[in-house]
Amino acid sequence: DDARAPIAGVVERTREQVRVLGRTDGLCVVTPYGRSADLRVGDRVVTWEGSAYFPPGLVIGRITSVEQDNFGVSKQGILETNVDFHRLEDVFVIQSLDHVPVTNGAGGD
């Protein structure tokens, strides 16, 4: 339940890897790893293929504004998530799709 735990993401439009870090107001800061990042309002950010915790391609959210970082060296984006994590009640974890049982929907054997 740590909103400040970073998530490895990627900007879909550019495939640039970014770090997504939660803020206390429910928004997130998107920080690219390179200084010459091309972040734009409306860019969709998804989970990165190399993440150890999330499958690739899950939508994290969209960038709503772009600004200079605190040091004025590079850009960072403000991201609005697709879900309200404060109201999230149920989460389903699929560990593998290799062994999905098939059942008869007619109520038979």
Short mmCIF file of C-alpha atoms in Angstrom, two decimals:
data_model
loop_
_atom_site.label_atom_id
_atom_site.label_comp_id
_atom_site.label_asym_id
_atom_site.label_seq_id
_atom_site.Cartn_x
_atom_site.Cartn_y
_atom_site.Cartn_z
CA ASP A 1 0.00 0.00 0.00
CA ASP A 2 2.92 2.34 -0.70
CA ALA A 3 1.82 4.92 -3.29
CA ARG A 4 5.45 5.96 -3.65
CA ALA A 5 6.69 2.58 -4.90
CA PRO A 6 7.83 3.17 -8.49
CA ILE A 7 6.42 1.22 -11.42
CA ALA A 8 8.43 0.56 -14.58
CA GLY A 9 6.47 1.90 -17.53
CA VAL A 10 6.78 2.72 -21.20
CA VAL A 11 5.21 5.50 -23.25
CA GLU A 12 3.24 3.71 -25.98
CA ARG A 13 3.81 6.35 -28.66
CA THR A 14 7.60 6.47 -28.35
CA ARG A 15 8.36 3.16 -26.55
CA GLU A 16 10.52 5.22 -24.16
CA GLN A 17 11.02 3.67 -20.73
CA VAL A 18 9.82 5.72 -17.76
CA ARG A 19 9.45 5.48 -14.01
CA VAL A 20 5.98 6.11 -12.62
CA LEU A 21 5.85 7.30 -9.02
CA GLY A 22 2.64 7.91 -7.07
CA ARG A 23 1.87 11.15 -5.25
CA THR A 24 -0.35 11.68 -2.23
CA ASP A 25 -2.96 13.54 -4.32
CA GLY A 26 -3.70 10.45 -6.42
CA LEU A 27 -1.73 11.57 -9.47
CA CYS A 28 1.64 10.17 -10.55
CA VAL A 29 4.92 11.65 -11.74
CA VAL A 30 6.35 10.14 -14.93
CA THR A 31 10.12 10.45 -15.13
CA PRO A 32 11.91 9.31 -18.28
CA TYR A 33 15.33 7.72 -17.99
CA GLY A 34 16.74 9.94 -20.75
CA ARG A 35 17.03 13.73 -20.61
CA SER A 36 15.76 14.26 -24.16
CA ALA A 37 12.37 12.69 -23.51
CA ASP A 38 9.46 13.37 -25.84
CA LEU A 39 6.56 13.39 -23.38
CA ARG A 40 3.27 14.86 -24.57
CA VAL A 41 -0.12 15.52 -23.02
CA GLY A 42 -2.35 12.56 -23.88
CA ASP A 43 0.47 10.01 -24.06
CA ARG A 44 -0.63 6.65 -22.68
CA VAL A 45 1.76 4.89 -20.30
CA VAL A 46 1.66 1.11 -19.89
CA THR A 47 3.64 -1.38 -17.82
CA TRP A 48 7.06 -2.24 -19.21
CA GLU A 49 7.93 -5.66 -20.63
CA GLY A 50 10.84 -6.06 -18.22
CA SER A 51 8.85 -5.46 -15.04
CA ALA A 52 9.31 -8.08 -12.34
CA TYR A 53 5.88 -7.38 -10.85
CA PHE A 54 3.42 -6.60 -13.66
CA PRO A 55 2.72 -8.17 -17.04
CA PRO A 56 3.57 -5.94 -20.01
CA GLY A 57 1.02 -3.62 -21.56
CA LEU A 58 -1.28 -2.94 -18.61
CA VAL A 59 -2.53 0.64 -18.93
CA ILE A 60 -1.28 2.78 -16.05
CA GLY A 61 -2.81 6.04 -17.28
CA ARG A 62 -2.42 9.13 -19.47
CA ILE A 63 -0.12 12.13 -19.15
CA THR A 64 -2.19 15.22 -18.36
CA SER A 65 0.62 17.78 -18.23
CA VAL A 66 4.33 18.07 -18.96
CA GLU A 67 6.72 20.26 -16.99
CA GLN A 68 10.39 20.71 -16.20
CA ASP A 69 11.69 18.62 -13.33
CA ASN A 70 12.67 20.27 -10.03
CA PHE A 71 16.19 20.93 -11.31
CA GLY A 72 15.17 22.35 -14.70
CA VAL A 73 17.26 19.72 -16.48
CA SER A 74 14.67 17.42 -18.04
CA LYS A 75 10.94 16.98 -18.54
CA GLN A 76 8.56 15.05 -16.36
CA GLY A 77 4.91 14.27 -16.87
CA ILE A 78 1.94 14.26 -14.54
CA LEU A 79 -0.16 11.15 -15.06
CA GLU A 80 -3.77 10.45 -14.18
CA THR A 81 -4.30 6.76 -13.53
CA ASN A 82 -7.05 4.74 -15.19
CA VAL A 83 -8.29 3.50 -11.81
CA ASP A 84 -8.88 5.11 -8.45
CA PHE A 85 -6.58 3.05 -6.24
CA HIS A 86 -8.30 4.38 -3.11
CA ARG A 87 -11.57 2.75 -4.23
CA LEU A 88 -10.12 -0.49 -5.59
CA GLU A 89 -11.89 -3.44 -3.95
CA ASP A 90 -11.19 -6.60 -5.94
CA VAL A 91 -8.02 -7.60 -7.74
CA PHE A 92 -7.60 -10.85 -9.64
CA VAL A 93 -4.12 -12.24 -10.18
CA ILE A 94 -3.58 -14.60 -13.10
CA GLN A 95 -0.32 -16.42 -12.52
CA SER A 96 -0.33 -18.53 -15.67
CA LEU A 97 -2.46 -19.12 -18.72
CA ASP A 98 -0.84 -22.48 -19.42
CA HIS A 99 -3.25 -24.57 -17.35
CA VAL A 100 -6.67 -22.95 -17.49
CA PRO A 101 -9.34 -25.55 -16.65
CA VAL A 102 -12.20 -25.83 -19.13
CA THR A 103 -15.66 -26.40 -17.69
CA ASN A 104 -18.94 -27.28 -19.32
CA GLY A 105 -21.21 -24.25 -19.01
CA ALA A 106 -24.34 -26.44 -19.17
CA GLY A 107 -23.88 -27.63 -15.58
CA GLY A 108 -22.89 -31.15 -16.60
CA ASP A 109 -19.85 -33.18 -15.56
#
